[in-house]
Amino acid sequence: MINKREILEAASALGLLPNVIEKDYVLGWVLAGINAHPELADAWVFKGGTCLKKCYFETYRFSEDLDFTLRDERHLEEGFLPRVFGEVVAWIADQSGLAMPAEQLGFDIYKNPRGHLSCEGKIGYRGPVSPTAGAGGWPKIRLDLTADEKLVLASVRREVFHAYSDRPEEGIWINCYAYEEAFGEKLRALGERTRPRDLYDVVHLYRHGDNRPPAAVLRNVLEQKCAYKAIALPTYEALEPHRTDLEAMGRHARPPASCTAAGGRLWAALPEIFGWIMGRAEVPLRARIEPGAAEVSIRDRVLPMGIPSAHARRSKSSGLPRPTSSASI
C-alpha cells in the first residue's frame, strides 16, 4: 500500500481532497481484484463514468461507483457474491496491503423496474488516509451490478489508469465496454434520465474529435440499446422540455463543477451533436478539447478507435497481458 504522503501530494497537485484521491487509488485495486478472479474476469464488463475515467480519459471527472454488466444473471444469486468477493478482497489485501475485511461487504439484490435482478454492493476499506477504526465508519466503494443490459459490441480489455507507486509491473487490466458502446450508453442515459453528468459525458466524448467513432456506428449502437429498453431515440427536441430542470439540478449537484458551471454551454452543443448522429450536418473542425483549470494530465494515452472483433475480449487473441497464475485468485 502506498503511504499517506503520496496521497496528500497527489491531492495537492490535483486540487482535490485526500479522501477523493484515496478512493481513486482503492478503485484501481478493486478492479485488479475483479480481473484476477477467474469467475469474474471475462463475465463482468466494466462500464459507466468510472470506466471512462479509469480506462479511456485520465483527465476525466472523478467518479465513485463501479458499474458492471454481468453476462450471467446467476452471479446475482445471494450466495455467489459474498463468496467471490470474500476471495477478491483477500487477494487485494495480500497484493496491496489495503484493509478490506469480509464483514465490511454488503450486497442488496433486488428486482429492477424491468423485472430482472440487479444488485447494489458496498465494499468497506481502510487506506492510507482513512480514519482509524475508532474514529468513524468505513469508507465504501459502491458496486452497481446489472445482468439485463444489451451488449451491442464485443467487450475489450484495457489497461486501468493507476498512477501510483505500487502499480503492478504488468499494469492493471479490466474487461470493459468498447468506446463506441460507452458513448452510445451515455446518449441513451441522457435521453432516459437527463442528469447533469450524462450531459457532461456526452459533450465531453463528442468533443474528443480525434477519438470520435463514425456517426453511423454510434447511431446503430444507440438504436439497438433504445430498442432493447423499448424507449424512443433521444433527440434534442425531446430533451428541450427538461432543460430547465436539468440546469436547476446542476446548480445543486455535487462536484465536479465542470459538469455544472458551464451547463448552458454544454446544452448549446446538443443540436450539433444530434445533427451529427442523425447525419443531418457535417461536424465543424474544432481544436481538441483541452483540460480545464482543475484537470491535470498525469500521463497521456493514445486511444485506439477500431471496433473490436468478436474475439477481442479474449486476452489470448488480443495479446494483452492477463494475470499470471501466481496473481490469480
Coordinates of C-alpha atoms in Angstrom, one line a residue:
M1 CA 0.0 0.0 0.0
I2 CA 1.2 3.5 -0.8
N3 CA 1.9 5.9 2.1
K4 CA -0.1 8.8 3.3
R5 CA 2.4 11.3 1.8
E6 CA 1.8 10.1 -1.7
I7 CA -2.0 10.6 -1.3
L8 CA -1.5 14.1 0.1
E9 CA 0.9 15.1 -2.6
A10 CA -1.5 13.9 -5.4
A11 CA -4.4 15.7 -3.7
S12 CA -2.4 18.9 -3.6
A13 CA -1.3 18.6 -7.2
L14 CA -4.8 17.9 -8.4
G15 CA -6.6 20.3 -6.1
L16 CA -8.8 17.6 -4.6
L17 CA -9.5 16.3 -1.1
P18 CA -7.2 13.4 0.0
N19 CA -10.2 11.1 0.5
V20 CA -11.1 11.5 -3.2
I21 CA -7.6 10.5 -4.2
E22 CA -7.6 7.6 -1.8
K23 CA -10.9 6.3 -3.2
D24 CA -9.5 6.6 -6.8
Y25 CA -6.5 4.5 -5.6
V26 CA -8.7 1.9 -4.0
L27 CA -10.9 1.7 -7.1
G28 CA -7.9 0.6 -9.1
W29 CA -7.1 -2.2 -6.7
V30 CA -10.8 -3.4 -6.7
L31 CA -10.6 -3.5 -10.5
A32 CA -7.4 -5.5 -10.2
G33 CA -9.1 -8.0 -7.9
I34 CA -12.0 -8.5 -10.1
N35 CA -9.8 -9.0 -13.1
A36 CA -7.7 -11.5 -11.2
H37 CA -10.7 -13.7 -10.2
P38 CA -11.3 -16.5 -12.8
E39 CA -15.1 -16.4 -12.4
L40 CA -15.3 -12.6 -12.9
A41 CA -12.5 -11.6 -15.3
D42 CA -14.5 -12.3 -18.5
A43 CA -18.0 -12.5 -17.2
W44 CA -18.2 -8.9 -15.8
V45 CA -18.0 -5.9 -18.2
F46 CA -16.9 -2.6 -16.7
K47 CA -19.0 0.5 -17.8
G48 CA -20.1 3.9 -16.8
G49 CA -18.4 7.1 -15.8
T50 CA -15.7 5.4 -13.8
C51 CA -14.9 3.2 -16.7
L52 CA -14.4 6.3 -18.9
K53 CA -12.1 7.8 -16.2
K54 CA -10.1 4.7 -15.4
C55 CA -9.8 3.2 -18.9
Y56 CA -10.1 6.0 -21.5
F57 CA -9.5 9.5 -20.2
E58 CA -7.3 10.1 -17.2
T59 CA -8.2 13.8 -17.1
Y60 CA -11.9 13.0 -16.6
R61 CA -14.3 13.7 -13.8
F62 CA -13.7 11.6 -10.8
S63 CA -16.4 9.0 -10.2
E64 CA -17.0 6.9 -7.1
D65 CA -19.0 3.9 -8.3
L66 CA -18.0 0.8 -10.2
D67 CA -20.7 -0.2 -12.7
F68 CA -20.7 -3.6 -14.4
T69 CA -22.9 -5.5 -16.8
L70 CA -22.9 -9.2 -15.9
R71 CA -23.1 -11.8 -18.7
D72 CA -24.5 -14.4 -16.3
E73 CA -27.5 -13.5 -14.1
R74 CA -26.7 -16.4 -11.8
H75 CA -23.9 -14.2 -10.5
L76 CA -26.6 -12.2 -8.8
E77 CA -27.7 -15.1 -6.6
E78 CA -27.4 -14.5 -2.9
G79 CA -24.6 -16.9 -2.2
F80 CA -22.4 -16.1 -5.1
L81 CA -21.4 -12.5 -4.4
P82 CA -20.3 -12.9 -0.7
R83 CA -18.2 -15.9 -1.7
V84 CA -16.3 -14.5 -4.7
F85 CA -15.9 -11.1 -3.1
G86 CA -14.5 -12.6 0.1
E87 CA -11.9 -14.1 -2.2
V88 CA -11.4 -10.8 -4.1
V89 CA -10.8 -8.7 -1.0
A90 CA -8.5 -11.3 0.4
W91 CA -6.4 -11.1 -2.8
I92 CA -6.4 -7.3 -2.7
A93 CA -5.2 -7.3 0.9
D94 CA -2.4 -9.7 0.0
Q95 CA -1.3 -7.8 -3.1
S96 CA -1.7 -4.2 -1.8
G97 CA -2.0 -4.2 1.9
L98 CA -5.4 -2.5 1.9
A99 CA -7.7 -3.5 4.7
M100 CA -11.0 -4.8 3.2
P101 CA -12.5 -7.2 5.8
A102 CA -15.2 -9.6 4.6
E103 CA -17.6 -8.3 7.3
Q104 CA -17.5 -4.9 5.5
L105 CA -19.0 -6.4 2.4
G106 CA -22.7 -5.9 1.7
F107 CA -25.0 -6.8 -1.2
D108 CA -28.6 -5.7 -1.7
I109 CA -30.1 -7.8 -4.5
Y110 CA -33.4 -6.5 -5.8
K111 CA -35.7 -6.6 -8.9
N112 CA -35.2 -3.6 -11.1
P113 CA -38.1 -1.9 -13.0
R114 CA -37.6 -4.3 -15.9
G115 CA -38.3 -7.3 -13.6
H116 CA -34.8 -8.6 -13.6
L117 CA -32.3 -8.9 -10.8
S118 CA -29.8 -6.1 -10.0
C119 CA -27.5 -5.5 -7.1
E120 CA -26.1 -2.6 -5.2
G121 CA -23.0 -3.7 -3.4
K122 CA -20.7 -1.9 -0.9
I123 CA -17.1 -2.7 -0.1
G124 CA -15.7 -1.1 3.1
Y125 CA -12.0 -0.3 3.2
R126 CA -9.2 1.5 5.1
G127 CA -6.4 3.1 3.2
P128 CA -3.5 5.5 3.8
V129 CA -5.7 8.4 4.9
S130 CA -8.9 6.7 6.1
P131 CA -9.8 7.3 9.8
T132 CA -8.9 4.6 12.3
A133 CA -11.5 2.0 13.3
G134 CA -12.5 4.0 16.3
A135 CA -12.7 7.4 14.5
G136 CA -15.7 6.7 12.3
G137 CA -17.3 4.4 9.8
W138 CA -15.6 2.6 7.0
P139 CA -15.4 4.4 3.6
K140 CA -17.2 2.5 1.0
I141 CA -16.8 1.6 -2.7
R142 CA -20.2 1.2 -4.3
L143 CA -20.9 -1.5 -6.9
D144 CA -23.9 -1.3 -9.4
L145 CA -24.5 -4.7 -11.0
T146 CA -27.0 -5.5 -13.7
A147 CA -27.4 -8.5 -15.9
D148 CA -30.1 -7.3 -18.4
E149 CA -28.2 -4.7 -20.4
K150 CA -27.7 -5.2 -24.1
L151 CA -24.1 -5.5 -25.2
V152 CA -24.0 -4.5 -28.8
L153 CA -20.3 -4.7 -29.4
A154 CA -17.6 -7.1 -28.1
S155 CA -16.1 -6.0 -24.9
V156 CA -12.4 -5.0 -24.8
R157 CA -9.6 -5.5 -22.3
R158 CA -7.9 -2.2 -21.4
E159 CA -5.3 -1.1 -19.0
V160 CA -6.6 0.8 -16.0
F161 CA -5.1 4.2 -15.1
H162 CA -3.3 3.7 -11.8
A163 CA -0.8 6.5 -11.4
Y164 CA 0.5 5.3 -8.1
S165 CA 3.9 3.9 -7.0
D166 CA 2.5 0.5 -6.3
R167 CA 1.2 -0.1 -9.8
P168 CA 2.0 -3.7 -10.7
E169 CA 4.8 -4.2 -13.3
E170 CA 2.3 -5.7 -15.8
G171 CA -0.3 -3.0 -15.0
I172 CA -3.9 -3.4 -14.0
W173 CA -6.3 -4.6 -16.7
I174 CA -10.1 -4.9 -16.9
N175 CA -12.8 -6.2 -19.3
C176 CA -14.8 -3.2 -20.3
Y177 CA -17.2 -1.6 -22.8
A178 CA -15.8 -0.7 -26.2
Y179 CA -15.6 3.1 -26.6
E180 CA -18.4 3.2 -29.1
E181 CA -20.6 1.2 -26.7
A182 CA -19.8 3.5 -23.8
F183 CA -20.6 6.6 -25.9
G184 CA -23.9 5.0 -27.1
E185 CA -24.8 4.1 -23.5
K186 CA -24.2 7.7 -22.3
L187 CA -26.5 9.0 -25.1
R188 CA -29.2 6.5 -24.1
A189 CA -28.8 7.5 -20.4
L190 CA -29.1 11.2 -21.3
G191 CA -32.4 10.6 -23.1
E192 CA -33.7 8.3 -20.3
R193 CA -32.8 10.2 -17.2
T194 CA -31.4 13.7 -18.2
R195 CA -28.8 14.0 -15.4
P196 CA -26.2 16.8 -15.4
R197 CA -23.3 14.3 -15.5
D198 CA -24.8 12.5 -18.5
L199 CA -24.9 15.8 -20.4
Y200 CA -21.3 16.5 -19.4
D201 CA -20.3 13.0 -20.5
V202 CA -22.0 13.2 -23.9
V203 CA -20.5 16.6 -24.8
H204 CA -17.1 15.6 -23.5
L205 CA -17.0 12.4 -25.6
Y206 CA -18.1 14.2 -28.7
R207 CA -15.5 17.0 -28.3
H208 CA -12.7 14.5 -28.4
G209 CA -12.9 14.6 -32.1
D210 CA -9.8 12.5 -32.9
N211 CA -11.4 9.7 -30.9
R212 CA -14.9 10.1 -32.2
P213 CA -16.4 7.0 -33.8
P214 CA -18.3 7.1 -37.2
A215 CA -21.7 8.6 -36.7
A216 CA -23.4 5.6 -38.4
V217 CA -21.7 3.1 -35.9
L218 CA -22.7 5.2 -32.9
R219 CA -26.3 5.6 -34.2
N220 CA -26.6 1.8 -34.7
V221 CA -25.4 1.2 -31.1
L222 CA -27.8 3.7 -29.8
E223 CA -30.7 2.4 -31.8
Q224 CA -30.2 -1.2 -30.6
K225 CA -29.9 0.0 -26.9
C226 CA -33.0 2.0 -27.1
A227 CA -34.9 -0.8 -28.9
Y228 CA -33.9 -3.2 -26.2
K229 CA -35.3 -0.9 -23.5
A230 CA -38.3 0.0 -25.6
I231 CA -37.7 3.7 -25.4
A232 CA -37.6 6.3 -28.2
L233 CA -34.3 7.5 -29.6
P234 CA -33.2 10.6 -27.8
T235 CA -33.4 13.9 -29.7
Y236 CA -32.7 17.5 -28.9
E237 CA -36.4 18.3 -29.3
A238 CA -37.3 15.5 -26.8
L239 CA -34.8 16.8 -24.3
E240 CA -35.7 20.5 -24.6
P241 CA -38.6 20.4 -22.1
H242 CA -36.2 19.0 -19.5
R243 CA -33.6 21.8 -19.9
T244 CA -34.7 24.0 -17.0
D245 CA -34.9 21.0 -14.6
L246 CA -31.5 19.7 -15.7
E247 CA -29.8 23.1 -15.2
A248 CA -31.6 23.5 -11.8
M249 CA -30.3 20.1 -10.7
G250 CA -26.9 21.0 -12.0
R251 CA -26.7 24.1 -9.7
H252 CA -27.2 21.8 -6.7
A253 CA -25.2 18.8 -7.8
R254 CA -22.0 17.6 -6.2
P255 CA -18.6 18.3 -7.8
P256 CA -17.1 18.4 -10.3
A257 CA -18.0 22.0 -11.1
S258 CA -17.1 21.4 -14.7
C259 CA -20.3 19.3 -15.0
T260 CA -22.5 22.2 -14.0
A261 CA -20.8 25.6 -14.2
A262 CA -20.8 25.5 -17.9
G263 CA -24.2 23.9 -18.2
G264 CA -25.5 26.4 -20.7
R265 CA -22.5 25.9 -23.0
L266 CA -22.8 22.2 -22.7
W267 CA -26.5 22.3 -23.6
A268 CA -25.8 24.6 -26.6
A269 CA -23.7 21.8 -28.0
L270 CA -26.6 19.3 -28.2
P271 CA -28.1 20.4 -31.6
E272 CA -24.7 19.9 -33.3
I273 CA -24.2 16.5 -31.6
F274 CA -27.7 15.2 -32.6
G275 CA -27.3 16.7 -36.1
W276 CA -24.1 14.7 -36.5
I277 CA -25.5 11.5 -35.1
M278 CA -28.5 11.6 -37.4
G279 CA -26.4 12.6 -40.4
R280 CA -28.1 16.0 -40.8
A281 CA -25.0 18.1 -40.5
E282 CA -21.3 17.9 -41.0
V283 CA -19.1 18.3 -38.0
P284 CA -17.2 21.6 -37.8
L285 CA -13.5 21.4 -37.5
R286 CA -12.5 22.1 -33.9
A287 CA -9.4 22.1 -31.8
R288 CA -9.1 19.1 -29.5
I289 CA -10.7 19.7 -26.1
E290 CA -8.1 20.8 -23.6
P291 CA -8.2 20.0 -19.9
G292 CA -9.9 22.6 -17.7
A293 CA -8.3 24.5 -14.9
A294 CA -9.0 21.7 -12.4
E295 CA -7.8 19.0 -14.8
V296 CA -4.2 18.0 -14.6
S297 CA -2.8 15.5 -17.1
I298 CA -0.6 12.9 -15.4
R299 CA 0.2 10.9 -18.5
D300 CA -1.3 10.8 -22.0
R301 CA -2.7 7.8 -23.7
V302 CA -3.4 7.2 -27.4
L303 CA -6.9 5.8 -27.7
P304 CA -7.3 3.1 -30.4
M305 CA -10.7 3.5 -32.0
G306 CA -11.2 0.4 -34.2
I307 CA -14.3 -1.6 -33.4
P308 CA -13.2 -4.7 -31.6
S309 CA -13.7 -8.1 -33.3
A310 CA -15.8 -10.8 -31.7
H311 CA -12.7 -12.4 -30.2
A312 CA -11.2 -9.1 -28.9
R313 CA -12.2 -9.7 -25.4
R314 CA -10.1 -12.9 -25.2
S315 CA -6.7 -11.9 -24.0
K316 CA -5.2 -14.9 -25.8
S317 CA -6.3 -13.4 -29.1
S318 CA -5.7 -9.8 -28.4
G319 CA -2.2 -10.3 -27.0
L320 CA -2.9 -8.3 -23.9
P321 CA -1.4 -9.5 -20.6
R322 CA -3.5 -11.4 -18.2
P323 CA -2.8 -12.1 -14.5
T324 CA -0.3 -14.9 -14.2
S325 CA -1.2 -18.0 -12.2
S326 CA 0.6 -16.6 -9.1
A327 CA -1.5 -13.4 -9.3
S328 CA -4.8 -15.1 -9.8
I329 CA -7.2 -16.0 -7.0

